[in-house]
Coordinates of C-alpha atoms in Angstrom, one line a residue:
X1 CA -11.0 21.9 -69.5
X2 CA -13.6 23.3 -67.1
X3 CA -14.2 19.9 -65.5
X4 CA -10.5 19.4 -65.0
X5 CA -10.0 22.8 -63.4
X6 CA -13.0 22.1 -61.1
X7 CA -11.6 18.8 -60.1
X8 CA -8.2 20.3 -59.4
X9 CA -9.8 23.0 -57.3
X10 CA -11.8 20.5 -55.4
X11 CA -8.8 18.3 -54.7
X12 CA -6.7 21.3 -53.6
X13 CA -9.5 22.5 -51.3
X14 CA -9.9 19.0 -49.8
X15 CA -6.1 18.9 -49.3
X16 CA -6.3 22.2 -47.5
X17 CA -9.1 21.0 -45.3
X18 CA -7.3 17.7 -44.5
X19 CA -4.1 19.6 -43.9
X20 CA -6.0 21.8 -41.5
X21 CA -7.4 18.8 -39.7
X22 CA -4.0 17.1 -39.5
X23 CA -2.5 20.3 -38.2
X24 CA -5.1 20.5 -35.5
X25 CA -4.3 16.9 -34.5
X26 CA -0.6 17.7 -34.4
X27 CA -1.3 20.8 -32.3
X28 CA -3.3 18.7 -29.9
X29 CA -0.4 16.2 -29.7
X30 CA 2.1 19.0 -29.0
X31 CA -0.2 20.5 -26.3
X32 CA -0.6 17.1 -24.7
X33 CA 3.1 16.3 -24.8
X34 CA 3.6 16.9 -21.0
X35 CA 0.3 15.1 -20.0
X36 CA 1.2 11.6 -18.9
X37 CA -2.4 10.5 -19.6
X38 CA -2.5 11.9 -23.2
X39 CA -2.3 9.4 -26.1
X40 CA -0.9 10.5 -29.4
X41 CA -3.4 11.0 -32.2
X42 CA -2.6 9.9 -35.8
X43 CA -4.4 11.3 -38.8
X44 CA -4.6 8.9 -41.8
X45 CA -5.6 9.8 -45.4
X46 CA -7.7 7.6 -47.7
X47 CA -8.1 8.4 -51.5
X48 CA -11.4 8.2 -53.4
X49 CA -11.8 7.0 -57.0
X50 CA -11.6 10.6 -58.3
X51 CA -8.5 11.5 -56.2
X52 CA -10.5 13.0 -53.4
X53 CA -9.1 12.7 -49.9
X54 CA -10.7 11.8 -46.6
X55 CA -9.0 11.8 -43.2
X56 CA -9.6 9.8 -40.1
X57 CA -8.2 10.2 -36.6
X58 CA -6.8 7.2 -34.7
X59 CA -5.7 7.1 -31.1
X60 CA -2.4 5.3 -30.3
X61 CA -3.1 2.3 -28.0
X62 CA -1.4 -0.8 -26.7
X63 CA -3.9 -2.7 -24.6
X64 CA -1.4 -5.4 -23.5
X65 CA 1.2 -2.9 -22.4
X66 CA -1.4 -0.8 -20.6
X67 CA -2.6 -3.9 -18.7
X68 CA 1.0 -4.8 -17.7
X69 CA 1.5 -1.2 -16.6
X70 CA -1.6 -1.2 -14.5
X71 CA -0.7 -4.4 -12.7
X72 CA 2.8 -3.2 -12.0
X73 CA 1.4 0.1 -10.7
X74 CA -0.9 -1.9 -8.3
X75 CA 1.9 -4.0 -7.0
X76 CA 4.2 -1.0 -6.6
X77 CA 1.5 1.0 -4.7
X78 CA 0.8 -1.9 -2.4
X79 CA 4.5 -2.6 -1.7
X80 CA 5.3 1.1 -1.0
X81 CA 2.3 1.2 1.4
X82 CA 3.6 -1.9 3.2
X83 CA 7.3 -0.7 3.3
X84 CA 6.6 2.8 4.7
X85 CA 4.1 1.5 7.2
X86 CA 6.2 -1.4 8.5
X87 CA 9.0 1.2 9.0
X88 CA 6.6 3.3 11.0
X89 CA 5.4 0.3 13.1
X90 CA 9.0 -0.6 13.8
X91 CA 9.7 2.9 15.2
X92 CA 6.5 2.9 17.2
X93 CA 7.5 -0.4 18.9
X94 CA 11.3 0.0 19.2
X95 CA 12.1 3.6 18.7
X96 CA 14.6 5.0 16.2
X97 CA 17.4 2.5 15.7
X98 CA 16.0 0.3 18.4
X99 CA 16.9 2.6 21.3
X100 CA 13.5 2.1 23.0
X101 CA 13.2 -1.6 22.3
X102 CA 12.0 -4.1 24.9
X103 CA 15.1 -6.1 24.2
X104 CA 17.3 -3.3 25.5
X105 CA 15.1 -2.9 28.7
X106 CA 15.3 -6.7 29.3
X107 CA 19.1 -6.6 29.1
X108 CA 19.1 -3.9 31.8
X109 CA 16.8 -6.0 33.9
X110 CA 18.9 -9.1 33.6
X111 CA 22.1 -7.2 34.5
X112 CA 20.5 -5.6 37.5
X113 CA 19.1 -8.9 38.7
X114 CA 22.6 -10.4 38.5
X115 CA 24.1 -7.5 40.4
X116 CA 21.4 -7.9 43.1
X117 CA 22.2 -11.7 43.3
X118 CA 25.8 -10.8 43.9
X119 CA 24.9 -8.6 46.9
X120 CA 21.5 -9.9 48.1
X121 CA 21.5 -7.7 51.2
X122 CA 21.6 -4.4 49.3
X123 CA 18.2 -2.8 49.3
X124 CA 19.3 -0.2 46.8
X125 CA 20.1 -2.9 44.3
X126 CA 16.7 -4.5 45.0
X127 CA 14.9 -1.2 44.2
X128 CA 17.0 -0.8 41.1
X129 CA 16.0 -4.3 39.9
X130 CA 12.3 -3.5 40.5
X131 CA 12.6 -0.2 38.7
X132 CA 14.2 -2.0 35.7
X133 CA 11.2 -4.5 35.7
X134 CA 8.8 -1.5 35.8
X135 CA 10.6 -0.1 32.7
X136 CA 10.1 -3.4 30.9
X137 CA 6.4 -3.5 31.8
X138 CA 6.0 0.1 30.7
X139 CA 7.6 -0.5 27.4
X140 CA 5.5 -3.5 26.7
X141 CA 2.3 -1.7 27.6
X142 CA 3.4 1.4 25.5
X143 CA 4.3 -0.8 22.5
X144 CA 1.0 -2.7 22.8
X145 CA -0.9 0.6 22.8
X146 CA 1.1 1.8 19.8
X147 CA 0.3 -1.3 17.8
X148 CA -3.4 -0.8 18.4
X149 CA -3.2 2.9 17.4
X150 CA -1.4 1.7 14.3
X151 CA -4.2 -0.7 13.5
X152 CA -6.8 2.1 14.0
X153 CA -4.8 4.3 11.6
X154 CA -4.7 1.4 9.0
X155 CA -8.4 1.1 9.4
X156 CA -8.9 4.8 8.6
X157 CA -6.7 4.4 5.6
X158 CA -8.9 1.6 4.4
X159 CA -12.0 3.7 4.9
X160 CA -10.5 6.5 2.9
X161 CA -9.3 4.2 0.1
X162 CA -12.7 2.6 -0.2
X163 CA -14.3 6.1 -0.5
X164 CA -11.7 7.0 -3.2
X165 CA -12.5 3.9 -5.1
X166 CA -16.2 4.5 -5.1
X167 CA -15.7 8.1 -6.2
X168 CA -13.4 7.0 -9.0
X169 CA -15.9 4.3 -10.2
X170 CA -18.6 7.0 -10.4
X171 CA -16.3 9.1 -12.5
X172 CA -15.4 6.1 -14.6
X173 CA -19.1 5.5 -15.4
X174 CA -19.6 9.1 -16.6
X175 CA -16.5 8.9 -18.8
X176 CA -17.3 5.4 -20.1
X177 CA -20.8 6.5 -21.0
X178 CA -19.3 9.4 -23.0
X179 CA -16.9 7.0 -24.8
X180 CA -19.8 4.7 -25.8
X181 CA -22.0 7.5 -27.0
X182 CA -19.2 9.1 -29.1
X183 CA -18.3 5.7 -30.6
X184 CA -21.8 4.8 -31.5
X185 CA -22.6 8.2 -33.1
X186 CA -19.3 8.3 -35.1
X187 CA -18.0 11.2 -32.9
X188 CA -14.6 11.6 -31.4
X189 CA -14.2 9.5 -28.3
X190 CA -10.4 10.1 -28.0
X191 CA -10.5 12.8 -25.2
X192 CA -12.8 10.6 -23.2
X193 CA -10.6 7.5 -23.8
X194 CA -7.7 9.5 -22.3
X195 CA -9.7 10.3 -19.3
X196 CA -10.8 6.7 -18.9
X197 CA -7.3 5.5 -19.0
X198 CA -6.3 8.1 -16.4
X199 CA -9.0 6.9 -14.1
X200 CA -7.9 3.3 -14.6
X201 CA -4.5 4.2 -13.4
X202 CA -5.9 5.9 -10.3
X203 CA -8.2 2.9 -9.5
X204 CA -5.2 0.5 -10.0
X205 CA -3.4 2.2 -7.1
X206 CA -6.1 1.0 -4.8
X207 CA -7.2 -2.3 -6.4
X208 CA -5.6 -4.3 -9.2
X209 CA -8.0 -4.3 -12.2
X210 CA -8.4 -6.3 -15.3
X211 CA -10.0 -4.2 -18.1
X212 CA -12.0 -5.8 -20.9
X213 CA -13.2 -3.8 -23.8
X214 CA -16.5 -4.7 -25.5
X215 CA -18.5 -3.4 -28.5
X216 CA -18.7 0.4 -28.8
X217 CA -15.5 0.8 -26.7
X218 CA -17.5 -0.1 -23.6
X219 CA -15.3 -1.3 -20.8
X220 CA -15.8 -3.8 -18.0
X221 CA -13.5 -4.0 -14.9
X222 CA -12.7 -7.1 -12.9
X223 CA -10.5 -7.3 -9.8
X224 CA -7.5 -9.6 -9.7
X225 CA -9.8 -12.0 -7.8
X226 CA -12.1 -12.1 -10.7
X227 CA -14.9 -10.1 -9.0
X228 CA -16.8 -7.6 -11.2
X229 CA -15.9 -4.1 -10.2
X230 CA -17.7 -2.2 -13.0
X231 CA -20.1 -3.3 -15.7
X232 CA -22.2 -0.5 -17.1
X233 CA -22.6 0.7 -13.5
X234 CA -20.1 0.5 -10.5
X235 CA -20.4 -2.4 -8.2
X236 CA -20.5 -1.5 -4.5
X237 CA -17.3 -1.4 -2.5
X238 CA -18.2 -1.5 1.2
X239 CA -16.4 -1.2 4.5
X240 CA -17.5 -0.7 8.1
X241 CA -14.8 1.2 10.0
X242 CA -13.7 0.3 13.5
X243 CA -12.8 3.5 15.3
X244 CA -10.7 2.0 18.1
X245 CA -8.8 -1.2 18.5
X246 CA -7.8 -3.4 21.4
X247 CA -5.7 -6.6 21.4
X248 CA -7.8 -9.4 19.9
X249 CA -10.3 -7.1 18.2
X250 CA -10.9 -7.9 14.6
X251 CA -11.6 -5.3 11.9
X252 CA -14.2 -5.6 9.2
X253 CA -13.4 -6.8 5.7
X254 CA -13.6 -4.8 2.5
X255 CA -16.2 -6.2 0.2
X256 CA -16.5 -5.8 -3.5
X257 CA -19.9 -6.7 -4.8
X258 CA -20.3 -8.6 -1.6
X259 CA -17.1 -10.6 -1.9
X260 CA -14.3 -10.0 0.7
X261 CA -11.1 -8.6 -0.6
X262 CA -8.1 -10.8 0.0
X263 CA -5.3 -9.3 2.1
X264 CA -1.8 -9.4 0.9
X265 CA 0.7 -11.9 2.2
X266 CA 4.5 -11.9 2.8
X267 CA 7.1 -9.1 3.2
X268 CA 7.3 -8.9 -0.6
X269 CA 3.6 -8.7 -0.6
X270 CA 1.2 -10.4 -2.9
X271 CA -1.1 -7.4 -2.4
X272 CA -2.2 -5.7 -5.6
X273 CA -3.3 -2.1 -4.7
X274 CA -2.9 -0.4 -1.4
X275 CA -6.3 -1.6 0.0
X276 CA -5.0 -5.2 0.2
X277 CA -1.8 -3.9 1.7
X278 CA -3.6 -1.9 4.4
X279 CA -5.7 -5.0 5.3
X280 CA -2.5 -7.1 5.6
X281 CA -0.9 -4.5 7.8
X282 CA -4.0 -4.2 10.1
X283 CA -4.9 -7.9 10.3
X284 CA -1.6 -9.8 9.8
X285 CA 1.6 -7.9 10.5
X286 CA 0.3 -5.8 13.4
X287 CA -1.6 -8.7 15.0
X288 CA 1.6 -10.8 14.9
X289 CA 3.5 -7.9 16.4
X290 CA 1.0 -7.7 19.2
X291 CA 1.1 -11.5 19.8
X292 CA 4.9 -11.3 20.1
X293 CA 4.6 -8.6 22.8
X294 CA 2.1 -10.8 24.6
X295 CA 4.5 -13.8 24.4
X296 CA 7.3 -11.7 25.9
X297 CA 4.9 -10.7 28.7
X298 CA 4.0 -14.3 29.3
X299 CA 7.7 -15.3 29.4
X300 CA 8.3 -12.6 32.1
X301 CA 5.4 -13.8 34.2
X302 CA 6.6 -17.4 34.0
X303 CA 10.3 -16.4 34.8
X304 CA 9.4 -14.5 37.9
X305 CA 6.5 -16.6 39.2
X306 CA 6.4 -17.7 42.9
X307 CA 6.1 -21.4 43.8
X308 CA 4.5 -22.8 47.0
X309 CA 7.2 -23.6 49.5
X310 CA 4.9 -25.2 52.2
X311 CA 4.7 -28.6 50.5
X312 CA 0.9 -28.2 50.4
X313 CA 0.9 -28.2 46.6
X314 CA -0.4 -24.7 46.1
X315 CA -0.5 -23.4 42.5
X316 CA 2.3 -21.4 41.0
X317 CA 1.3 -17.7 41.2
X318 CA 2.6 -14.4 39.7
X319 CA 5.6 -12.9 41.3
X320 CA 7.4 -9.7 40.3
X321 CA 5.2 -9.3 37.1
X322 CA 1.5 -9.3 37.3
X323 CA -1.1 -9.1 34.5
X324 CA -4.9 -8.8 34.0
X325 CA -5.4 -12.5 34.6
X326 CA -3.2 -12.8 37.7
X327 CA -2.3 -14.1 40.1
X328 CA -2.9 -17.4 38.3
X329 CA -0.5 -18.5 35.5
X330 CA -1.5 -18.0 31.8
X331 CA -2.0 -21.2 29.7
X332 CA 1.2 -22.9 28.7
X333 CA 2.4 -22.6 25.1
X334 CA -0.3 -20.3 23.9
X335 CA -0.6 -16.5 23.3
X336 CA -2.5 -14.8 26.1
X337 CA -4.1 -12.0 24.0
X338 CA -3.6 -8.6 25.4
X339 CA -1.3 -9.7 28.2
X340 CA 1.4 -7.1 27.3
X341 CA -1.1 -4.3 27.6
X342 CA -2.0 -5.3 31.2
X343 CA 1.5 -6.2 32.4
X344 CA 2.6 -4.4 35.5
X345 CA 4.8 -4.6 38.6
X346 CA 3.2 -6.6 41.4
X347 CA 2.3 -4.0 44.0
X348 CA 3.8 -6.2 46.7
X349 CA 7.3 -5.3 45.3
X350 CA 6.6 -1.6 44.7
X351 CA 8.0 0.6 47.5
X352 CA 6.0 3.5 46.0
X353 CA 2.7 1.9 47.2
X354 CA 4.0 0.3 50.4
X355 CA 5.5 -2.8 48.9
X356 CA 8.9 -4.3 49.6
X357 CA 11.5 -4.8 46.8
X358 CA 13.3 -7.3 49.0
X359 CA 10.6 -9.8 48.2
X360 CA 12.6 -10.4 45.1
X361 CA 15.2 -12.1 47.4
X362 CA 12.8 -13.6 49.9
X363 CA 9.6 -14.5 48.0
X364 CA 6.2 -14.3 49.7
X365 CA 4.2 -11.8 47.6
X366 CA 1.4 -14.4 47.7
X367 CA 1.6 -15.1 51.4
X368 CA 3.7 -17.0 53.9
X369 CA 3.5 -20.3 51.9
X370 CA 5.5 -18.7 49.1
X371 CA 8.4 -17.4 51.3
X372 CA 11.8 -18.9 50.4
X373 CA 14.0 -17.0 52.8
X374 CA 12.1 -18.1 55.9
X375 CA 14.9 -17.0 58.2
X376 CA 15.4 -13.6 56.7
X377 CA 19.0 -14.1 55.9
X378 CA 20.7 -11.0 54.4
X379 CA 23.0 -13.1 52.3
X380 CA 20.3 -15.4 50.9
X381 CA 20.8 -15.5 47.2
X382 CA 19.3 -18.8 46.1
X383 CA 16.0 -17.3 45.0
X384 CA 17.8 -14.5 43.1
X385 CA 20.1 -17.0 41.3
X386 CA 17.0 -19.1 40.4
X387 CA 15.3 -16.1 39.0
X388 CA 18.3 -15.2 36.9
X389 CA 18.5 -18.8 35.7
X390 CA 14.7 -18.8 34.9
X391 CA 15.2 -15.5 33.0
X392 CA 17.6 -17.3 30.7
X393 CA 15.6 -20.5 30.4
X394 CA 13.7 -21.4 27.3
X395 CA 9.9 -21.6 27.3
X396 CA 7.6 -23.0 24.5
X397 CA 6.3 -20.1 22.4
X398 CA 3.2 -20.1 20.2
X399 CA 4.1 -20.3 16.6
X400 CA 1.0 -18.5 15.6
X401 CA 2.7 -15.3 16.6
X402 CA 5.0 -15.6 13.7
X403 CA 8.1 -17.0 15.5
X404 CA 8.4 -20.7 16.1
X405 CA 10.5 -22.6 18.6
X406 CA 11.6 -22.3 22.2
X407 CA 13.3 -19.1 23.5
X408 CA 14.3 -17.4 26.6
X409 CA 12.5 -14.1 27.3
X410 CA 15.5 -12.1 26.1
X411 CA 16.2 -14.2 23.0
X412 CA 12.5 -14.1 22.0
X413 CA 12.5 -10.3 22.3
X414 CA 15.6 -10.2 20.1
X415 CA 13.9 -12.6 17.6
X416 CA 10.9 -10.3 17.6
X417 CA 13.0 -7.3 16.9
X418 CA 14.7 -9.2 14.1
X419 CA 11.4 -10.5 12.7
X420 CA 10.1 -7.0 12.3
X421 CA 13.4 -5.7 10.9
X422 CA 13.5 -8.5 8.4
X423 CA 10.0 -7.6 7.2
X424 CA 11.0 -4.0 7.0
X425 CA 14.2 -4.7 5.0
X426 CA 12.6 -7.1 2.6
X427 CA 9.6 -4.8 2.1
X428 CA 11.9 -1.9 1.3
X429 CA 13.9 -3.9 -1.2
X430 CA 10.8 -5.2 -2.8
X431 CA 9.3 -1.7 -3.0
X432 CA 12.4 -0.5 -4.9
X433 CA 12.2 -3.4 -7.4
X434 CA 8.5 -3.0 -8.0
X435 CA 8.7 0.7 -8.3
X436 CA 11.5 0.3 -11.0
X437 CA 9.4 -2.2 -12.9
X438 CA 6.3 0.1 -12.7
X439 CA 8.3 3.1 -13.9
X440 CA 9.9 1.1 -16.8
X441 CA 6.5 -0.1 -18.0
X442 CA 5.0 3.3 -17.7
X443 CA 7.9 4.7 -19.8
X444 CA 7.5 1.9 -22.4
X445 CA 3.8 2.7 -22.6
X446 CA 4.6 6.4 -23.0
X447 CA 7.1 5.6 -25.8
X448 CA 4.4 3.6 -27.5
X449 CA 1.4 5.9 -27.1
X450 CA 2.8 9.2 -25.9
X451 CA 4.0 12.2 -27.9
X452 CA 7.5 12.8 -29.2
X453 CA 7.9 16.5 -29.7
X454 CA 10.7 16.2 -32.3
X455 CA 8.6 13.9 -34.5
X456 CA 5.5 16.1 -34.1
X457 CA 7.4 19.2 -35.1
X458 CA 8.9 17.5 -38.1
X459 CA 5.4 16.5 -39.2
X460 CA 4.2 20.0 -38.7
X461 CA 6.9 21.3 -41.1
X462 CA 5.8 18.7 -43.6
X463 CA 2.2 19.9 -43.3
X464 CA 3.2 23.5 -43.8
X465 CA 4.9 22.5 -47.0
X466 CA 1.8 20.6 -48.1
X467 CA -0.4 23.6 -47.2
X468 CA 1.8 25.8 -49.3
X469 CA 1.7 23.4 -52.3
X470 CA -2.2 23.2 -52.1
X471 CA -2.4 27.0 -51.9
X472 CA -0.2 27.3 -55.0
X473 CA -2.5 24.9 -56.9
X474 CA -5.5 26.9 -55.9
X475 CA -3.7 30.1 -57.0
X476 CA -2.8 28.5 -60.3
X477 CA -6.4 27.3 -60.9
X478 CA -7.7 30.7 -60.1
X479 CA -5.4 32.2 -62.7
X480 CA -6.6 29.7 -65.3
X481 CA -10.2 30.4 -64.4
X482 CA -9.5 34.1 -64.8
X483 CA -7.8 33.6 -68.2
X484 CA -10.7 31.4 -69.4
X485 CA -13.2 34.0 -68.4
X486 CA -11.3 36.7 -70.1
X487 CA -11.0 34.8 -73.3
X488 CA -14.8 34.3 -73.3
X489 CA -15.3 38.0 -72.9

């Protein structure tokens, strides 16, 4: 009888202890319900040969779903970076809704040239045409400068992202060490596992990671390229910033454990994490945009060039538009890097510095051998008509700038505007899709491993009932003990 009461008391006490532990676990779950990085804890009971109970705490996990969620987060982060940045680049080059585009200025220039050709003796129309040309040159130079500022901003974003990754990896090491120690000493690693998963999510926004768990819950991180990012200790992520950019200047690469990080590709970018997206923006999209500006500038120089009229076989030289390599012509069919940045109005045509706008009609900016209106006829329109025709003529463009084929200056400018708009539109649509996928996977992971308050409250009520039952058993055993003691007395 005494042994039976003792066992009953011990079982009831164990049940109370386990109920208290399970209640504590449920309380933690309820407190963590609003924490997106908190994983639900489950308390399980095992029964011994004498009916005694032991309880163990298990953290809810879904490694496969976590991996999918991390990859989706990396892709969404990269695409959002690309989308918002291309939108900004488009505004820098073309203004809001294209109101400051080079294409618009070229249309004005062409119209003013046609008007001047219709009334070649009108000096005011000549000055207006030159002013229109100056506006084109200014917009090209301004756009070129804006592209280089954009590249410098991207470079600074890369620098900051690299610093963030290195900081996160240092934090990851500290937390990972805690997880390993707690696991090896039969402690409770669950709070540290939550922190480690949270850090994984932050790292994945910068670089896509593949996490591999080893013995003692130790974790190793690899990039999507297969480069080790973390193994016991962080691997170095290095980058040398470039403060200022000029056309043709290359930025340094991001290196992970000495291996260069691949840039993203395409408007629906292959980039995983914003680092690869920023490198793509700096070294691919912005560089192509600059090259297209340079191709427009080259087309203008070609269209308005002066040809030797003396029969002496003199070279073709720059006319209305000049550039840093003038007065000679740029190489045919190839981007002349930085040409847009140096494009200007030939001073021989600029009345503001003593030039003569009527040279548009007559020719001769490069000397007497290049004069077409040798008799100074007021109604001479042949040269102006040729310039208008040249303006609409196709020239061979460099496909390395991202646009292949032969175009006139105006149609190439329109194609460039469309090229950037197409990237912007595709990037924005892709950003929406990738964001939705990331959110869906995050929600699925939360459903699998997160806390459902209704379920937790229901369990809490069950535990309260179990606690009351155990308490009644202890009270009953206590009464029996008292009765037994009284009978002995």
